[in-house]
């Protein structure tokens, strides 16, 4: 028979073992020996912990409701399967008479103490024992010392709440240990001192909220560590110290709020990293930097993730697959989020809230072969020119290097489901079927509503963090306006206010007087977009009530023939404000003009006015573009503030010097004579 291999994939992101089979397994063969009643004796394929194929004499007594070992068990038995029975004690003397016993499956039985299995007799040939889904609650010292050759120990899905420091003493050859899905609340570094050869450790599913520093330092041979579903909220800097050989690491389904970047620096050989289903809100600049061996990264199923920031993935020369999918609030990937990812081939971004993927991202990935963007609310505008069917873009064509990269074909995964959601004329069109000529050449800023909630509550003295992101072409400037009307730009610094470069507003030691409406504004040369969030500050169990809105006075600062400069002072954030003006003429058909005033703006230059004309200008507070009034908590906000003025007269031209015809003729003659004399000289 040809050599076949089957083993568990150690680096799968879910933390589950997936059998990988090369070729097809041969069928089981009959084994002609006296076999226990109701059991099945056959020669079956079996793979050692080293993935070496064997033809193993197997006794299969699964699912027989046995309360004791069946007899007789053939002397040459290699694999004994007793899964899903009612065994609570084991006659180890019977097992001791099986010198070739290598694999013992006792899972899904009723064992409550490990000594009932391993007491007295030694099983020197046993390599693998399955004890999953029993009733074990404690492992005493040297629990498995009678199994000196053991390489695989499966203890998952028991009721283990305590393990003695030396419980694994004597297991010098152990390579795989599964103690996941038990009731352990702490990790004792002493457990691992007796396991110098351990390569795979499954700890997930235990209610452990913190890992000790240097807790795994004894596991110098460990290659795969699964810590999924433990309730971890953060990771100490030295939590992973000593794991020099670690290649695969899973934090699936924990409560991490930030990427544990300092801890990850301690595992330089890491190749596969799973951070799926955590509470991370931002992938920040430098979170994944200089991880020189990382091949695959999973950032899926994060309910709170809103942004992948600039240079968050930097210098990952071996990364070939990046998965960022099924994140319902993820609406922003910075145009320079991915830096020096020279080997990235597969980029999975489907099932998020992305409206666009900037062309600079595509240009920064020279080896990209496939991208997944389906199930996103995609805007087919200037930011999507790279995806158009003719892939032509004037800005790109002016750069030879960029043009060469765009010419490379990138395959869309599920192109039939990759659809435009905006603008209206392209809605439901397949992205790959839209030509660049149908896409606009520039893009107004858009702030995704999924990035900001409508209301946020915070305790007095706590820290408030609000994330605002926007994409546009040209790239937009972001700033915030506080409830007091204060404008916070990128270069501004105010006491405990801090605006991060990407648009995140941080307020430390917040007080009740800072409650109210906060507005994010994204603006470029083409226009602007705003999004507001109401902040409540809890003080002694109560929210601060909104104060009565002051009445800003509209003032005329300067007026000319065709312009007027107006201003108003307000100590409150007015996100939905508009300015209207009308010429005061006798005609009943005089039009009224209206413009939107961005939050934080307190002056306006009104241009293109007619000279010598009376105008009436009004400032309307708390009125949105659709005409609905915003709930700003004041009757005074409903009445506009108005001012009237008259533009200046156009000055008449100054009268020029008047010469009679005779004087004009004399002057011309004198000038002609002077010219002739100059020529003669």
XYZ file of C-alpha atoms in Angstrom, residues 82-652:
571
model
C -15.328 2.213 24.008
C -16.990 5.540 23.247
C -20.564 6.308 24.397
C -21.013 3.626 27.028
C -21.808 3.641 30.768
C -18.368 2.801 32.117
C -17.437 4.302 35.505
C -14.570 1.974 36.490
C -12.014 0.113 34.433
C -10.423 -3.277 34.990
C -6.885 -2.172 34.275
C -5.632 -5.725 34.671
C -7.443 -6.590 31.456
C -5.782 -3.689 29.684
C -2.411 -4.625 31.128
C -2.674 -7.879 29.216
C -2.746 -5.987 25.907
C 0.941 -5.276 25.170
C 0.211 -3.628 21.795
C -2.567 -1.317 22.969
C -1.766 2.064 21.431
C -5.042 3.990 21.186
C -7.774 3.874 23.858
C -11.063 5.774 23.446
C -13.094 6.110 26.664
C -14.934 9.303 25.743
C -18.595 9.874 26.654
C -18.661 7.572 29.663
C -19.170 8.105 33.421
C -15.678 8.266 34.860
C -15.491 10.749 37.751
C -11.913 10.082 38.893
C -8.896 9.588 36.689
C -7.498 6.960 39.095
C -10.333 4.677 38.056
C -8.625 4.503 34.680
C -4.901 4.704 35.322
C -4.453 3.052 38.725
C -2.082 0.150 39.399
C -1.284 -1.210 35.951
C 1.091 0.380 33.462
C 0.286 0.663 29.763
C 3.759 1.186 28.288
C 2.632 1.204 24.636
C -0.326 3.555 24.923
C 0.170 6.666 22.756
C -3.319 8.163 22.769
C -6.170 8.211 25.282
C -9.560 9.882 24.847
C -11.384 10.913 28.032
C -13.635 13.643 26.633
C -17.155 14.154 27.990
C -16.781 12.274 31.237
C -17.365 13.542 34.800
C -13.786 14.338 35.809
C -13.513 17.304 38.199
C -9.946 17.120 39.529
C -6.550 15.850 38.390
C -4.306 14.819 41.312
C -0.522 14.679 41.287
C 0.984 12.334 38.698
C -2.429 11.416 37.349
C -1.000 9.676 34.281
C 2.348 8.369 35.487
C 1.325 4.822 34.462
C 1.266 5.963 30.816
C 4.930 6.876 30.195
C 4.725 6.714 26.376
C 1.578 8.826 26.080
C 1.685 11.393 23.272
C -1.963 12.511 23.073
C -4.234 13.256 26.037
C -7.817 14.413 25.424
C -9.644 15.773 28.497
C -12.002 18.313 26.945
C -15.661 18.754 27.945
C -15.331 17.462 31.490
C -15.988 19.330 34.754
C -12.357 19.992 35.645
C -12.100 22.904 38.066
C -8.729 22.077 39.604
C -5.480 20.507 38.437
C -2.617 19.715 40.797
C 0.692 21.439 39.930
C 2.306 18.082 39.113
C -0.710 16.401 37.537
C 1.171 15.765 34.287
C 4.413 14.545 35.820
C 5.823 11.554 33.969
C 4.437 12.601 30.565
C 7.776 13.559 29.067
C 6.664 12.404 25.601
C 3.283 14.161 25.512
C 2.789 16.188 22.328
C -0.914 17.066 22.358
C -2.972 18.119 25.375
C -6.657 19.043 25.179
C -8.127 20.468 28.386
C -10.524 22.853 26.669
C -14.160 23.373 27.675
C -13.808 22.676 31.362
C -14.320 24.871 34.456
C -10.779 26.077 35.055
C -10.554 29.714 36.181
C -6.768 30.079 36.354
C -3.755 28.797 34.450
C -0.932 27.402 36.607
C 2.489 27.587 34.902
C 3.599 24.556 36.961
C 1.293 22.278 34.973
C 3.566 22.544 31.967
C 6.982 21.983 33.547
C 6.739 18.240 32.938
C 5.802 18.645 29.253
C 8.980 19.592 27.361
C 7.792 17.950 24.104
C 4.275 19.417 24.027
C 3.405 20.797 20.574
C -0.358 21.400 20.740
C -2.245 22.872 23.709
C -6.012 23.422 23.679
C -7.155 25.604 26.600
C -10.200 27.305 25.113
C -13.641 27.262 26.660
C -12.453 27.684 30.244
C -13.663 30.790 32.144
C -10.222 32.368 32.464
C -10.216 36.182 32.262
C -6.452 36.724 32.427
C -3.315 34.778 31.571
C -0.323 34.882 33.914
C 2.893 36.447 32.710
C 5.395 33.821 31.560
C 2.691 31.205 32.083
C 3.830 29.115 29.095
C 7.567 29.655 29.387
C 8.207 25.923 29.968
C 6.586 24.985 26.645
C 9.621 25.548 24.470
C 8.384 23.091 21.802
C 4.798 24.361 21.552
C 3.645 25.008 17.978
C -0.115 25.529 18.359
C -2.002 27.264 21.180
C -5.789 27.645 21.229
C -7.219 30.106 23.767
C -10.690 30.560 22.301
C -13.843 31.272 24.291
C -12.149 32.042 27.598
C -13.415 35.536 28.374
C -9.981 37.153 28.029
C -10.274 40.954 28.201
C -6.624 41.834 27.732
C -3.223 40.207 27.487
C -0.180 40.989 29.616
C 2.933 41.933 27.681
C 4.792 38.784 28.789
C 1.835 36.390 28.645
C 3.308 34.564 25.626
C 6.953 34.810 26.553
C 9.061 31.725 25.914
C 6.964 30.356 23.046
C 9.802 30.574 20.560
C 8.446 27.770 18.341
C 4.799 28.891 18.341
C 3.329 28.980 14.825
C -0.441 29.011 15.386
C -2.391 31.073 17.923
C -6.159 31.424 18.362
C -8.019 33.973 20.504
C -11.383 33.130 18.947
C -14.484 34.353 20.830
C -12.896 36.322 23.660
C -13.536 39.832 25.011
C -10.387 41.560 23.777
C -10.988 45.258 23.063
C -7.590 45.937 21.501
C -5.090 43.947 19.487
C -2.557 42.603 22.053
C 0.338 43.952 20.017
C 2.951 43.918 22.801
C 2.228 40.293 23.687
C 2.358 39.276 20.020
C 5.869 40.677 19.716
C 7.005 37.830 22.008
C 6.112 35.187 19.400
C 8.212 36.160 16.363
C 7.702 32.811 14.596
C 3.909 33.103 14.475
C 2.402 32.043 11.131
C -1.343 31.776 11.796
C -3.275 34.203 14.012
C -6.990 34.053 14.806
C -8.595 37.087 16.484
C -12.101 36.333 15.257
C -15.159 37.225 17.318
C -13.615 39.669 19.775
C -14.730 43.127 20.912
C -12.020 45.065 19.110
C -13.298 48.432 17.835
C -10.265 49.640 15.892
C -7.365 48.023 14.121
C -4.922 50.821 14.877
C -1.675 52.002 13.336
C 1.088 49.511 14.105
C -1.160 46.790 15.534
C 0.343 44.233 13.136
C 3.832 45.438 12.354
C 7.033 43.546 11.580
C 5.444 40.119 12.050
C 7.891 38.641 9.612
C 6.541 35.059 9.491
C 2.792 35.639 9.623
C 1.000 33.874 6.739
C -2.705 34.082 7.611
C -4.682 36.526 9.752
C -8.352 36.338 10.733
C -10.321 39.412 11.888
C -13.865 38.152 11.350
C -17.180 38.343 13.210
C -16.423 41.404 15.340
C -19.629 43.168 16.306
C -17.888 46.419 17.316
C -15.118 46.785 14.726
C -15.549 50.079 12.819
C -12.214 50.913 11.213
C -8.950 49.569 9.798
C -6.641 52.543 10.275
C -3.558 53.782 8.452
C -0.572 51.389 8.456
C -2.352 48.999 10.799
C -0.788 46.114 8.847
C 2.817 47.009 8.112
C 5.737 44.896 6.945
C 4.195 41.433 6.895
C 6.312 39.996 4.062
C 4.933 36.417 4.313
C 1.231 37.240 4.676
C -0.724 35.535 1.885
C -4.304 35.517 3.206
C -6.189 38.224 5.102
C -9.773 37.692 6.249
C -11.815 40.661 7.527
C -15.409 39.522 7.066
C -18.811 39.578 8.782
C -18.121 42.723 10.795
C -21.482 44.552 10.699
C -20.111 47.995 11.683
C -16.875 47.961 9.691
C -17.313 50.871 7.288
C -13.799 52.191 6.749
C -10.480 50.866 5.503
C -7.837 53.578 5.252
C -6.306 53.982 1.761
C -2.920 53.249 3.332
C -4.050 50.578 5.788
C -1.864 47.880 4.197
C 1.839 48.673 3.918
C 4.545 46.318 2.660
C 2.334 43.255 2.204
C 4.287 42.079 -0.804
C 2.901 38.502 -0.920
C -0.749 38.994 -0.069
C -2.779 36.936 -2.546
C -6.246 36.736 -0.996
C -8.117 39.683 0.559
C -11.516 38.800 2.039
C -13.670 41.834 2.910
C -17.178 40.553 2.299
C -20.212 41.013 4.555
C -19.130 44.255 6.201
C -20.551 47.793 5.930
C -17.955 49.061 3.465
C -19.117 51.609 0.921
C -15.809 51.681 -0.939
C -12.328 50.249 -1.174
C -9.829 52.895 -2.197
C -7.737 52.207 -5.292
C -4.563 52.888 -3.288
C -5.242 49.705 -1.345
C -5.243 47.690 -4.546
C -2.107 49.404 -5.796
C -0.282 48.616 -2.554
C -0.804 44.845 -2.970
C 1.352 43.730 -5.931
C 0.649 39.987 -5.514
C -3.104 40.199 -4.969
C -5.020 37.564 -6.951
C -8.506 37.631 -5.457
C -10.694 39.991 -3.472
C -14.074 39.426 -1.847
C -16.358 42.466 -1.495
C -19.840 41.021 -1.852
C -22.557 41.789 0.707
C -21.326 45.359 1.268
C -23.253 48.620 0.550
C -20.854 49.625 -2.233
C -20.864 53.116 -3.761
C -19.921 52.850 -7.417
C -18.282 56.250 -7.736
C -14.786 57.631 -8.205
C -13.316 55.411 -5.480
C -14.313 52.330 -7.458
C -12.762 53.198 -10.809
C -10.223 50.419 -10.307
C -13.052 47.860 -10.327
C -14.725 49.089 -13.518
C -14.915 46.688 -16.423
C -12.517 48.742 -18.568
C -10.160 49.400 -15.585
C -9.114 52.742 -17.057
C -8.479 55.677 -14.796
C -6.789 58.892 -15.926
C -5.020 59.470 -12.649
C -3.535 56.013 -12.668
C -2.496 56.123 -16.311
C -0.274 59.106 -15.650
C 1.882 56.889 -13.453
C 3.623 54.022 -15.255
C 4.092 51.901 -12.154
C 0.474 52.270 -11.089
C -0.761 51.558 -14.603
C 1.202 48.316 -14.714
C -0.316 47.177 -11.439
C -3.869 48.016 -12.433
C -3.410 46.034 -15.643
C -2.994 42.945 -13.450
C -6.351 41.177 -13.232
C -7.709 40.650 -9.725
C -10.470 38.060 -9.483
C -13.688 38.968 -7.687
C -15.040 36.208 -5.446
C -18.804 35.886 -6.031
C -18.908 38.680 -8.636
C -22.627 38.096 -9.197
C -23.249 39.186 -5.581
C -20.880 42.175 -5.695
C -23.416 44.899 -6.429
C -23.628 48.682 -6.414
C -25.937 50.165 -3.780
C -25.339 53.791 -4.850
C -25.717 56.094 -6.723
C -29.402 55.414 -7.517
C -28.843 55.077 -11.264
C -26.360 52.221 -10.690
C -28.151 50.467 -7.839
C -28.222 46.649 -8.121
C -25.751 46.696 -11.024
C -22.849 44.275 -10.816
C -19.694 46.230 -10.052
C -17.703 44.452 -12.741
C -20.303 45.381 -15.367
C -20.113 49.144 -14.736
C -17.733 51.132 -16.929
C -15.488 53.849 -15.547
C -17.363 56.382 -17.671
C -20.506 55.675 -15.652
C -18.713 56.434 -12.408
C -18.248 59.987 -11.195
C -14.795 61.551 -11.340
C -14.997 62.906 -7.788
C -16.739 61.909 -4.588
C -18.523 63.858 -1.891
C -17.624 62.886 1.684
C -19.821 60.266 3.295
C -19.798 59.366 6.988
C -21.196 55.831 7.385
C -23.986 55.783 9.935
C -22.813 52.404 11.233
C -19.649 53.935 12.705
C -21.507 56.180 15.170
C -24.517 55.359 17.365
C -27.243 57.942 17.916
C -26.731 57.900 21.705
C -23.828 57.084 24.021
C -23.970 57.035 27.819
C -20.874 57.444 29.988
C -20.226 57.758 33.716
C -19.054 61.094 35.110
C -15.249 61.164 35.255
C -14.955 58.387 32.686
C -13.485 58.422 29.204
C -15.580 58.956 26.103
C -14.367 57.668 22.733
C -16.250 58.471 19.516
C -15.086 57.056 16.185
C -15.807 58.952 12.980
C -14.485 57.994 9.547
C -15.147 59.163 5.999
C -13.918 58.501 2.472
C -14.003 60.908 -0.458
C -11.987 62.133 -3.400
C -10.311 64.543 -2.715
C -9.598 63.081 0.724
C -11.746 64.835 3.362
C -10.766 66.747 6.466
C -12.532 65.661 9.655
C -13.336 67.752 12.695
C -15.737 67.605 15.635
C -18.059 70.212 17.123
C -18.830 69.955 20.844
C -22.182 70.774 22.499
C -20.755 74.207 23.365
C -19.987 74.923 19.707
C -16.239 74.406 20.074
C -14.597 73.194 16.882
C -11.966 70.478 17.393
C -9.694 70.060 14.386
C -6.643 67.846 13.872
C -4.233 70.515 15.103
C -6.369 71.729 17.990
C -5.544 70.893 21.605
C -7.964 71.570 24.428
C -7.311 70.277 27.899
C -8.899 66.813 27.985
C -10.102 66.783 24.356
C -7.944 64.886 21.884
C -8.664 64.268 18.199
C -6.757 61.367 16.648
C -5.546 61.688 13.028
C -8.138 59.202 11.758
C -11.085 61.080 13.308
C -11.489 59.486 16.745
C -12.457 61.967 19.469
C -11.302 61.125 22.996
C -12.561 63.007 26.044
C -10.984 62.135 29.373
C -12.559 62.886 32.751
C -15.854 63.892 31.194
C -18.203 66.016 33.306
C -22.001 66.505 33.193
C -21.629 69.952 31.620
C -20.082 68.251 28.574
C -23.194 66.224 27.849
C -25.140 67.035 24.723
C -24.833 66.838 20.971
C -21.463 66.084 19.325
C -21.185 66.438 15.559
C -18.555 64.981 13.247
C -17.969 66.931 10.034
C -16.177 65.534 6.966
C -15.385 68.189 4.378
C -13.553 68.458 1.084
C -13.587 70.956 -1.778
C -16.775 69.442 -3.197
C -18.951 69.420 -0.110
C -19.424 67.970 3.343
C -21.253 65.392 5.404
C -22.135 65.418 9.101
C -23.238 62.917 11.689
C -24.267 63.685 15.262
C -24.367 61.645 18.444
C -26.038 62.562 21.729
C -23.866 61.982 24.801
C -25.411 61.490 28.210
C -23.200 61.811 31.300
C -24.508 59.818 34.244
C -24.212 61.660 37.539
C -25.395 59.853 40.674
C -27.669 57.660 38.646
C -29.194 60.516 36.655
C -28.517 61.935 33.233
C -27.798 65.595 32.831
C -30.749 67.359 31.269
C -30.174 69.511 28.259
C -30.104 73.187 28.961
C -32.225 75.774 27.228
C -30.731 76.839 23.936
C -29.376 80.373 23.848
C -30.466 82.649 21.036
C -27.507 83.587 18.838
C -27.843 87.030 17.296
C -27.276 87.386 13.560
C -25.004 90.346 12.873
C -23.941 92.193 9.730
C -20.175 92.737 9.810
C -19.516 94.187 6.382
C -21.453 94.972 3.234
C -20.332 95.863 -0.288
C -21.871 96.249 -3.688
C -22.170 92.492 -4.304
C -21.415 90.819 -0.963
C -22.238 90.840 2.731
C -20.355 89.226 5.632
C -22.553 87.958 8.448
C -21.681 86.315 11.764
C -23.366 84.863 14.816
C -22.123 83.731 18.200
C -23.358 80.523 19.789
C -22.259 78.500 22.766
C -24.026 75.441 21.494
C -23.566 72.907 18.722
C -25.974 73.682 15.870
C -25.562 70.769 13.432
C -28.709 71.417 11.379
C -28.574 75.110 10.555
C -29.309 76.906 7.317
C -29.068 80.458 6.020
C -31.737 81.921 3.724
C -31.813 85.251 1.880
C -34.151 87.111 -0.422
C -34.080 90.417 -2.249
C -36.804 92.719 -0.879
C -38.395 93.792 -4.151
C -41.941 94.638 -5.142
C -42.138 91.620 -7.414
C -43.913 88.633 -5.898
C -41.700 86.212 -7.821
C -38.463 87.080 -6.025
C -36.729 83.748 -5.281
C -35.479 82.730 -1.834
C -32.031 81.158 -1.658
C -30.894 78.702 1.018
C -27.563 77.183 2.008
C -26.609 74.664 4.648
C -24.314 75.831 7.452
C -21.841 73.245 8.717
C -21.602 72.589 12.439
C -18.980 74.796 14.056
C -19.354 77.578 11.465
C -20.160 81.031 12.895
C -19.719 83.329 9.898
C -20.660 83.390 6.234
C -19.708 85.472 3.194
C -22.816 86.025 1.086
C -21.772 86.724 -2.509
C -23.310 87.389 -5.954
C -25.691 89.987 -4.565
C -27.170 92.787 -6.629
C -25.960 96.317 -5.948
C -28.305 98.956 -4.539
C -30.732 96.258 -3.360
C -32.428 95.598 -0.025
C -31.986 92.036 1.332
C -33.390 90.089 4.250
C -31.171 87.271 5.580
C -32.319 84.728 8.193
C -30.477 82.105 10.254
C -32.647 79.027 10.861
C -31.590 76.888 13.837
C -32.418 73.231 14.301
C -33.858 72.693 10.840
C -32.573 69.805 8.759
C -32.308 69.708 4.996
C -35.559 67.812 4.637
C -37.432 70.531 6.504
C -37.956 68.560 9.717
C -37.128 70.281 12.960
C -34.454 68.772 15.156
C -35.258 68.201 18.792
C -32.918 70.691 20.395
C -34.985 71.261 23.490
C -35.952 74.909 23.056
C -38.906 76.796 21.660
C -36.539 79.598 20.804
C -34.769 77.410 18.277
C -37.845 77.434 16.047
C -37.746 81.195 15.389
C -35.171 82.325 12.815
C -32.748 85.186 13.521
C -32.937 87.761 10.727
C -31.231 90.938 9.604
C -31.976 93.387 6.756
C -29.527 95.532 4.825
C -28.981 97.344 1.555
C -26.003 96.673 -0.694
C -23.871 99.626 -1.644
C -24.280 101.681 -4.791
C -21.973 101.095 -7.730
C -19.666 104.169 -7.904
C -20.045 106.297 -11.046
